[in-house]
């Protein structure tokens, strides 16, 4: 087999949304990922199912042997023709072994590519509201590693120059040796009153910022990983990230992985830590023949009714696959449940003729009562499971209803070990259900790993009344629910924000 390639990828400072588009594409197409402990585990979820994930995080005292193993793994996997992503926290070349790894690959004749990442030296202060350079205050920035090995390495750091240089100094990997770093800078001429900010877990929902001076740095309570900012800019006080409404809250969402993006992004944008634990997998129907037969008779239907986004996507994709376009849908009237579904239909260039004021299947059924559908033919693409509210109502109004199954919802085999661990340590503040199936499946998954009591202790947020009813029947305390007129992701997020807003602030 021809040799593969290695991609030296910067994972960014922690927030998974700060990874570059190019880096994300490489992860999504990887056969093997060798990842550091500082790379956010959420990025591994972006890899394809077949991808081999190997933890190569460094441990104290054996870095040399570990780096030799990393070099060997990169070469061995690439020589098998595989696409290997070497996923490194921050940027591959800033205080990492990226240069050594590049040399190893060149000597082995392995093709490689370098994809820079955002460094925590800039990002962590930025998330604490600190600009590392600022006109009139800090015209330049110097980045220094605080590792003991680096402090004493040859060639020696010119501490005298650093003491006289001014500007901003950012120390990475220096929490353990912060007292020694402060001592050397003061000895070299920096004032003991120089402002210092220690940004811990920068860009992550657990971020905290400790303010002190160079003279008191050794005595502050600090933990790794952290970026230590030394200089006048460290006195800046614009903590925008730590004041986001959901900052510090830990939310578990149970949508299928390919549908979790919007909800996850909205919650993260409000400061929450989001754990993706899919309780649903969307799969093809047992047989496409009934769907294809209905599509072949589209001109004979008067109404097309969609009760979910999945039904819209699956049905329209099938129409395009069979006909190459959506011309066959131009004459049929379309009804949907919810504003988001209406937007999705319109995004395909189709018209929406009926959308209820309130976004539930019951409301759509009620609204059809004002439409004369007696004797009309109605096609309802739907999932294999779910209530029959709309179709029963339409049949009661005299419509000729035909249902076709365009997708199935199935329970995944397990919840990830990472999510399981967070649940066992009581590190989840809220579970979010966007369908009754998600609530039921999630409860079964909890039982599988021996935690059936979670339903009684974990508050739940639900997308609408039907899902909320299912969750309550399963034993959950439903503390947030989209308002009747706002059933959908936007309303769900608003309700979550309202719930946490009524609680005491995170300490």
Short mmCIF file of N, CA, C and O in Angstrom, two decimals, residues 387-491:
data_model
loop_
_atom_site.label_atom_id
_atom_site.label_comp_id
_atom_site.label_asym_id
_atom_site.label_seq_id
_atom_site.Cartn_x
_atom_site.Cartn_y
_atom_site.Cartn_z
N UNK A 387 -46.35 9.76 17.64
CA UNK A 387 -47.80 9.81 17.80
C UNK A 387 -48.48 9.99 16.45
O UNK A 387 -47.87 10.42 15.47
N UNK A 388 -49.77 9.71 16.44
CA UNK A 388 -50.53 9.75 15.21
C UNK A 388 -51.56 10.88 15.25
O UNK A 388 -52.63 10.80 14.63
N UNK A 389 -51.21 11.95 15.94
CA UNK A 389 -52.15 13.04 16.16
C UNK A 389 -52.66 13.64 14.86
O UNK A 389 -53.88 13.79 14.64
N UNK A 390 -51.75 13.99 13.96
CA UNK A 390 -52.14 14.69 12.73
C UNK A 390 -52.92 13.77 11.80
O UNK A 390 -53.99 14.13 11.29
N UNK A 391 -52.38 12.57 11.57
CA UNK A 391 -53.04 11.69 10.62
C UNK A 391 -54.44 11.27 11.10
O UNK A 391 -55.39 11.18 10.29
N UNK A 392 -54.60 11.04 12.41
CA UNK A 392 -55.91 10.68 12.94
C UNK A 392 -56.90 11.84 12.78
O UNK A 392 -58.08 11.63 12.43
N UNK A 393 -56.39 13.06 13.03
CA UNK A 393 -57.25 14.23 12.90
C UNK A 393 -57.69 14.43 11.45
O UNK A 393 -58.86 14.73 11.17
N UNK A 394 -56.77 14.26 10.52
CA UNK A 394 -57.09 14.46 9.10
C UNK A 394 -58.08 13.40 8.61
O UNK A 394 -59.00 13.69 7.84
N UNK A 395 -57.89 12.17 9.06
CA UNK A 395 -58.84 11.12 8.67
C UNK A 395 -60.24 11.43 9.23
O UNK A 395 -61.26 11.19 8.59
N UNK A 396 -60.26 12.00 10.45
CA UNK A 396 -61.54 12.38 11.04
C UNK A 396 -62.21 13.50 10.29
O UNK A 396 -63.44 13.64 10.35
N UNK A 397 -61.44 14.29 9.55
CA UNK A 397 -61.99 15.38 8.73
C UNK A 397 -62.32 14.93 7.31
O UNK A 397 -62.69 15.75 6.48
N UNK A 398 -62.14 13.64 7.06
CA UNK A 398 -62.52 13.09 5.76
C UNK A 398 -61.42 13.04 4.74
O UNK A 398 -61.68 12.73 3.56
N UNK A 399 -60.19 13.31 5.12
CA UNK A 399 -59.08 13.27 4.17
C UNK A 399 -58.65 11.84 3.90
O UNK A 399 -58.79 10.95 4.76
N UNK A 400 -58.11 11.62 2.70
CA UNK A 400 -57.54 10.33 2.33
C UNK A 400 -56.04 10.41 2.63
O UNK A 400 -55.27 11.02 1.88
N UNK A 401 -55.64 9.84 3.77
CA UNK A 401 -54.27 10.00 4.28
C UNK A 401 -53.40 8.80 3.92
O UNK A 401 -53.81 7.65 4.15
N UNK A 402 -52.24 9.10 3.41
CA UNK A 402 -51.25 8.05 3.12
C UNK A 402 -49.97 8.37 3.88
O UNK A 402 -49.44 9.48 3.76
N UNK A 403 -49.49 7.42 4.66
CA UNK A 403 -48.27 7.61 5.44
C UNK A 403 -47.14 6.78 4.84
O UNK A 403 -47.35 5.64 4.43
N UNK A 404 -45.95 7.36 4.81
CA UNK A 404 -44.76 6.63 4.37
C UNK A 404 -43.65 6.85 5.38
O UNK A 404 -43.47 7.97 5.89
N UNK A 405 -42.93 5.81 5.70
CA UNK A 405 -41.84 5.88 6.68
C UNK A 405 -40.55 6.28 5.97
O UNK A 405 -40.07 5.55 5.09
N UNK A 406 -39.99 7.44 6.34
CA UNK A 406 -38.77 7.92 5.69
C UNK A 406 -37.54 7.85 6.61
O UNK A 406 -36.43 8.11 6.17
N UNK A 407 -37.75 7.50 7.88
CA UNK A 407 -36.61 7.32 8.77
C UNK A 407 -37.02 6.52 10.00
O UNK A 407 -38.21 6.39 10.31
N UNK A 408 -36.03 5.98 10.66
CA UNK A 408 -36.21 5.31 11.94
C UNK A 408 -35.35 5.98 12.99
O UNK A 408 -34.28 6.52 12.67
N UNK A 409 -35.78 5.95 14.22
CA UNK A 409 -34.94 6.41 15.33
C UNK A 409 -34.57 5.19 16.18
O UNK A 409 -35.45 4.43 16.58
N UNK A 410 -33.28 5.01 16.40
CA UNK A 410 -32.80 3.86 17.15
C UNK A 410 -31.95 4.31 18.33
O UNK A 410 -31.37 5.41 18.32
N UNK A 411 -31.84 3.46 19.31
CA UNK A 411 -31.02 3.74 20.49
C UNK A 411 -29.57 3.35 20.21
O UNK A 411 -29.30 2.24 19.78
N UNK A 412 -28.61 4.29 20.43
CA UNK A 412 -27.20 3.93 20.27
C UNK A 412 -26.82 2.82 21.25
O UNK A 412 -27.49 2.61 22.27
N UNK A 413 -25.73 2.11 21.00
CA UNK A 413 -25.36 1.00 21.89
C UNK A 413 -24.90 1.44 23.26
O UNK A 413 -25.00 0.70 24.23
N UNK A 414 -24.41 2.68 23.37
CA UNK A 414 -23.85 3.11 24.66
C UNK A 414 -23.70 4.62 24.70
O UNK A 414 -23.77 5.30 23.67
N UNK A 415 -23.46 5.14 25.91
CA UNK A 415 -23.03 6.52 26.12
C UNK A 415 -21.53 6.51 26.29
O UNK A 415 -20.96 5.60 26.88
N UNK A 416 -20.85 7.53 25.79
CA UNK A 416 -19.39 7.56 25.85
C UNK A 416 -18.89 7.51 27.29
O UNK A 416 -19.56 7.96 28.22
N UNK A 417 -17.69 6.96 27.43
CA UNK A 417 -17.08 6.87 28.75
C UNK A 417 -16.87 8.22 29.40
O UNK A 417 -16.99 8.37 30.62
N UNK A 418 -16.57 9.24 28.58
CA UNK A 418 -16.38 10.58 29.12
C UNK A 418 -17.66 11.10 29.76
O UNK A 418 -17.65 11.61 30.88
N UNK A 419 -18.78 10.96 29.07
CA UNK A 419 -20.06 11.43 29.60
C UNK A 419 -20.46 10.61 30.82
O UNK A 419 -20.94 11.16 31.83
N UNK A 420 -20.24 9.31 30.76
CA UNK A 420 -20.56 8.45 31.90
C UNK A 420 -19.80 8.90 33.14
O UNK A 420 -20.37 9.00 34.24
N UNK A 421 -18.52 9.20 32.98
CA UNK A 421 -17.72 9.66 34.11
C UNK A 421 -18.23 10.96 34.70
O UNK A 421 -18.28 11.13 35.92
N UNK A 422 -18.65 11.89 33.82
CA UNK A 422 -19.16 13.17 34.31
C UNK A 422 -20.46 12.98 35.08
O UNK A 422 -20.70 13.64 36.10
N UNK A 423 -21.30 12.07 34.61
CA UNK A 423 -22.55 11.78 35.32
C UNK A 423 -22.27 11.15 36.68
O UNK A 423 -22.89 11.51 37.69
N UNK A 424 -21.33 10.21 36.72
CA UNK A 424 -21.01 9.54 37.98
C UNK A 424 -20.42 10.50 39.00
O UNK A 424 -20.58 10.31 40.20
N UNK A 425 -19.76 11.55 38.53
CA UNK A 425 -19.17 12.55 39.45
C UNK A 425 -20.13 13.73 39.69
O UNK A 425 -19.73 14.74 40.25
N UNK A 426 -21.37 13.57 39.26
CA UNK A 426 -22.38 14.63 39.43
C UNK A 426 -21.94 15.94 38.80
O UNK A 426 -22.15 17.03 39.36
N UNK A 427 -21.34 15.85 37.62
CA UNK A 427 -20.82 17.02 36.94
C UNK A 427 -21.69 17.42 35.74
O UNK A 427 -21.22 18.01 34.78
N UNK A 428 -22.97 17.12 35.83
CA UNK A 428 -23.93 17.54 34.80
C UNK A 428 -25.06 18.27 35.51
O UNK A 428 -25.64 17.75 36.47
N UNK A 429 -25.37 19.47 35.05
CA UNK A 429 -26.40 20.29 35.70
C UNK A 429 -27.78 20.12 35.08
O UNK A 429 -28.79 20.39 35.73
N UNK A 430 -27.82 19.68 33.81
CA UNK A 430 -29.10 19.63 33.11
C UNK A 430 -28.98 18.67 31.92
O UNK A 430 -27.96 18.67 31.23
N UNK A 431 -30.02 17.87 31.69
CA UNK A 431 -30.08 17.04 30.50
C UNK A 431 -31.17 17.61 29.60
O UNK A 431 -32.22 18.05 30.08
N UNK A 432 -30.92 17.63 28.29
CA UNK A 432 -31.85 18.25 27.35
C UNK A 432 -32.41 17.18 26.41
O UNK A 432 -31.65 16.44 25.78
N UNK A 433 -33.74 17.12 26.33
CA UNK A 433 -34.42 16.19 25.44
C UNK A 433 -35.15 16.96 24.35
O UNK A 433 -35.94 17.86 24.65
N UNK A 434 -34.90 16.59 23.11
CA UNK A 434 -35.58 17.27 21.99
C UNK A 434 -36.61 16.37 21.32
O UNK A 434 -37.16 16.74 20.28
N UNK A 435 -36.89 15.22 21.92
CA UNK A 435 -37.95 14.35 21.41
C UNK A 435 -38.29 13.32 22.49
O UNK A 435 -37.46 13.03 23.36
N UNK A 436 -39.49 12.75 22.45
CA UNK A 436 -39.83 11.70 23.41
C UNK A 436 -38.90 10.49 23.30
O UNK A 436 -38.54 9.89 24.31
N UNK A 437 -38.50 10.15 22.07
CA UNK A 437 -37.60 9.01 21.88
C UNK A 437 -36.27 9.25 22.58
O UNK A 437 -35.68 8.31 23.16
N UNK A 438 -35.77 10.48 22.52
CA UNK A 438 -34.50 10.78 23.18
C UNK A 438 -34.60 10.56 24.68
O UNK A 438 -33.70 10.01 25.31
N UNK A 439 -35.72 10.98 25.28
CA UNK A 439 -35.91 10.79 26.72
C UNK A 439 -35.97 9.31 27.08
O UNK A 439 -35.33 8.85 28.03
N UNK A 440 -36.74 8.54 26.30
CA UNK A 440 -36.87 7.11 26.58
C UNK A 440 -35.55 6.38 26.39
O UNK A 440 -35.14 5.57 27.24
N UNK A 441 -34.89 6.64 25.27
CA UNK A 441 -33.62 5.96 24.98
C UNK A 441 -32.55 6.31 26.00
O UNK A 441 -31.77 5.46 26.42
N UNK A 442 -32.49 7.59 26.38
CA UNK A 442 -31.48 8.02 27.34
C UNK A 442 -31.66 7.31 28.68
O UNK A 442 -30.69 6.88 29.32
N UNK A 443 -32.90 7.16 29.09
CA UNK A 443 -33.18 6.46 30.34
C UNK A 443 -32.71 5.02 30.27
O UNK A 443 -32.14 4.48 31.24
N UNK A 444 -32.93 4.37 29.13
CA UNK A 444 -32.46 2.99 28.96
C UNK A 444 -30.93 2.92 29.00
O UNK A 444 -30.36 1.99 29.57
N UNK A 445 -30.27 3.91 28.39
CA UNK A 445 -28.81 3.93 28.41
C UNK A 445 -28.28 4.14 29.83
O UNK A 445 -27.27 3.54 30.22
N UNK A 446 -28.95 4.97 30.63
CA UNK A 446 -28.56 5.14 32.03
C UNK A 446 -28.66 3.81 32.78
O UNK A 446 -27.78 3.47 33.58
N UNK A 447 -29.71 3.08 32.51
CA UNK A 447 -29.89 1.79 33.18
C UNK A 447 -28.79 0.81 32.78
O UNK A 447 -28.33 0.00 33.59
N UNK A 448 -28.37 0.88 31.51
CA UNK A 448 -27.35 -0.04 31.01
C UNK A 448 -26.04 0.05 31.79
O UNK A 448 -25.38 -0.96 32.03
N UNK A 449 -25.65 1.28 32.15
CA UNK A 449 -24.39 1.39 32.90
C UNK A 449 -24.62 1.57 34.39
O UNK A 449 -23.77 2.06 35.13
N UNK A 450 -25.78 1.09 34.86
CA UNK A 450 -25.99 0.96 36.29
C UNK A 450 -26.34 2.22 37.04
O UNK A 450 -26.09 2.32 38.24
N UNK A 451 -26.97 3.21 36.36
CA UNK A 451 -27.37 4.43 37.04
C UNK A 451 -28.85 4.75 36.76
O UNK A 451 -29.19 5.82 36.24
N UNK A 452 -29.75 3.85 37.11
CA UNK A 452 -31.17 4.09 36.82
C UNK A 452 -31.75 5.24 37.64
O UNK A 452 -32.78 5.80 37.27
N UNK A 453 -31.07 5.61 38.72
CA UNK A 453 -31.60 6.66 39.59
C UNK A 453 -31.40 8.06 39.03
O UNK A 453 -31.94 9.04 39.58
N UNK A 454 -30.66 8.20 37.95
CA UNK A 454 -30.38 9.53 37.40
C UNK A 454 -31.67 10.27 37.07
O UNK A 454 -31.76 11.49 37.26
N UNK A 455 -32.66 9.56 36.57
CA UNK A 455 -33.92 10.21 36.21
C UNK A 455 -34.55 10.95 37.39
O UNK A 455 -35.29 11.91 37.20
N UNK A 456 -34.24 10.51 38.60
CA UNK A 456 -34.83 11.15 39.78
C UNK A 456 -33.99 12.32 40.29
O UNK A 456 -34.45 13.08 41.14
N UNK A 457 -32.76 12.44 39.80
CA UNK A 457 -31.86 13.46 40.35
C UNK A 457 -31.40 14.49 39.33
O UNK A 457 -30.94 15.57 39.74
N UNK A 458 -31.54 14.19 38.03
CA UNK A 458 -31.01 15.10 37.01
C UNK A 458 -32.14 15.93 36.41
O UNK A 458 -33.06 15.40 35.79
N UNK A 459 -32.11 17.26 36.59
CA UNK A 459 -33.16 18.10 36.00
C UNK A 459 -33.13 17.99 34.48
O UNK A 459 -32.08 17.77 33.87
N UNK A 460 -34.30 18.17 33.87
CA UNK A 460 -34.42 18.02 32.42
C UNK A 460 -35.04 19.26 31.79
O UNK A 460 -35.88 19.94 32.38
N UNK A 461 -34.59 19.55 30.56
CA UNK A 461 -35.21 20.58 29.73
C UNK A 461 -35.78 19.89 28.50
O UNK A 461 -35.15 19.00 27.94
N UNK A 462 -36.96 20.30 28.06
CA UNK A 462 -37.65 19.62 26.96
C UNK A 462 -38.10 20.60 25.90
O UNK A 462 -38.47 21.74 26.20
N UNK A 463 -38.11 20.12 24.65
CA UNK A 463 -38.40 20.99 23.52
C UNK A 463 -39.87 21.36 23.42
O UNK A 463 -40.22 22.37 22.80
N UNK A 464 -40.75 20.56 24.00
CA UNK A 464 -42.17 20.84 23.89
C UNK A 464 -42.99 20.00 24.85
O UNK A 464 -42.45 19.15 25.58
N UNK A 465 -44.30 20.19 24.86
CA UNK A 465 -45.16 19.51 25.86
C UNK A 465 -45.18 18.00 25.71
O UNK A 465 -45.26 17.29 26.72
N UNK A 466 -45.13 17.48 24.49
CA UNK A 466 -45.16 16.03 24.31
C UNK A 466 -43.91 15.38 24.90
O UNK A 466 -43.99 14.37 25.61
N UNK A 467 -42.76 15.98 24.60
CA UNK A 467 -41.49 15.47 25.16
C UNK A 467 -41.48 15.63 26.67
O UNK A 467 -41.03 14.73 27.40
N UNK A 468 -41.98 16.75 27.17
CA UNK A 468 -42.01 16.99 28.62
C UNK A 468 -42.88 15.95 29.32
O UNK A 468 -42.53 15.45 30.40
N UNK A 469 -44.01 15.60 28.72
CA UNK A 469 -44.89 14.60 29.32
C UNK A 469 -44.18 13.24 29.41
O UNK A 469 -44.25 12.55 30.44
N UNK A 470 -43.47 12.88 28.34
CA UNK A 470 -42.72 11.62 28.36
C UNK A 470 -41.66 11.64 29.44
O UNK A 470 -41.49 10.66 30.19
N UNK A 471 -40.93 12.74 29.53
CA UNK A 471 -39.86 12.85 30.53
C UNK A 471 -40.41 12.75 31.94
O UNK A 471 -39.83 12.06 32.80
N UNK A 472 -41.52 13.39 32.20
CA UNK A 472 -42.11 13.33 33.55
C UNK A 472 -42.55 11.90 33.87
O UNK A 472 -42.38 11.43 35.00
N UNK A 473 -43.12 11.23 32.89
CA UNK A 473 -43.54 9.85 33.11
C UNK A 473 -42.37 8.93 33.41
O UNK A 473 -42.53 7.89 34.06
N UNK A 474 -41.19 9.31 32.92
CA UNK A 474 -39.98 8.53 33.17
C UNK A 474 -39.33 8.89 34.51
O UNK A 474 -38.33 8.28 34.90
N UNK A 475 -39.87 9.91 35.19
CA UNK A 475 -39.36 10.26 36.52
C UNK A 475 -38.53 11.51 36.58
O UNK A 475 -38.04 11.89 37.65
N UNK A 476 -38.33 12.21 35.45
CA UNK A 476 -37.51 13.42 35.45
C UNK A 476 -38.29 14.61 36.00
O UNK A 476 -39.51 14.70 35.84
N UNK A 477 -37.54 15.52 36.60
CA UNK A 477 -38.11 16.80 36.99
C UNK A 477 -37.85 17.76 35.83
O UNK A 477 -36.71 18.15 35.57
N UNK A 478 -38.91 18.13 35.11
CA UNK A 478 -38.77 19.02 33.95
C UNK A 478 -38.76 20.46 34.46
O UNK A 478 -39.79 20.97 34.91
N UNK A 479 -37.60 21.10 34.38
CA UNK A 479 -37.43 22.44 34.94
C UNK A 479 -37.43 23.51 33.87
O UNK A 479 -37.47 24.71 34.18
N UNK A 480 -37.35 23.10 32.60
CA UNK A 480 -37.35 24.08 31.50
C UNK A 480 -38.06 23.46 30.31
O UNK A 480 -37.85 22.29 29.97
N UNK A 481 -38.90 24.27 29.67
CA UNK A 481 -39.66 23.78 28.52
C UNK A 481 -39.96 24.97 27.61
O UNK A 481 -40.34 26.04 28.08
N UNK A 482 -39.76 24.77 26.31
CA UNK A 482 -40.07 25.84 25.36
C UNK A 482 -41.52 26.25 25.50
O UNK A 482 -42.41 25.42 25.66
N UNK A 483 -41.76 27.56 25.46
CA UNK A 483 -43.13 28.06 25.55
C UNK A 483 -43.95 27.55 24.37
O UNK A 483 -43.42 27.24 23.31
N UNK A 484 -45.27 27.47 24.56
CA UNK A 484 -46.15 26.90 23.54
C UNK A 484 -45.95 27.54 22.17
O UNK A 484 -45.97 26.86 21.15
N UNK A 485 -45.78 28.85 22.15
CA UNK A 485 -45.63 29.54 20.86
C UNK A 485 -44.20 29.51 20.36
O UNK A 485 -43.90 30.02 19.28
N UNK A 486 -43.28 28.95 21.15
CA UNK A 486 -41.87 28.94 20.77
C UNK A 486 -41.28 27.54 20.79
O UNK A 486 -40.10 27.37 21.07
N UNK A 487 -42.11 26.52 20.53
CA UNK A 487 -41.60 25.16 20.49
C UNK A 487 -40.57 25.05 19.38
O UNK A 487 -40.84 25.38 18.23
N UNK A 488 -39.36 24.61 19.73
CA UNK A 488 -38.25 24.55 18.80
C UNK A 488 -36.96 24.84 19.54
O UNK A 488 -36.96 25.09 20.76
N UNK A 489 -35.86 24.83 18.82
CA UNK A 489 -34.55 25.00 19.45
C UNK A 489 -34.41 26.38 20.10
O UNK A 489 -33.92 26.51 21.22
N UNK A 490 -34.87 27.44 19.42
CA UNK A 490 -34.76 28.78 19.99
C UNK A 490 -35.51 28.88 21.31
O UNK A 490 -34.98 29.40 22.31
N UNK A 491 -36.75 28.40 21.32
CA UNK A 491 -37.54 28.45 22.55
C UNK A 491 -36.95 27.58 23.64
O UNK A 491 -36.99 27.93 24.83
#
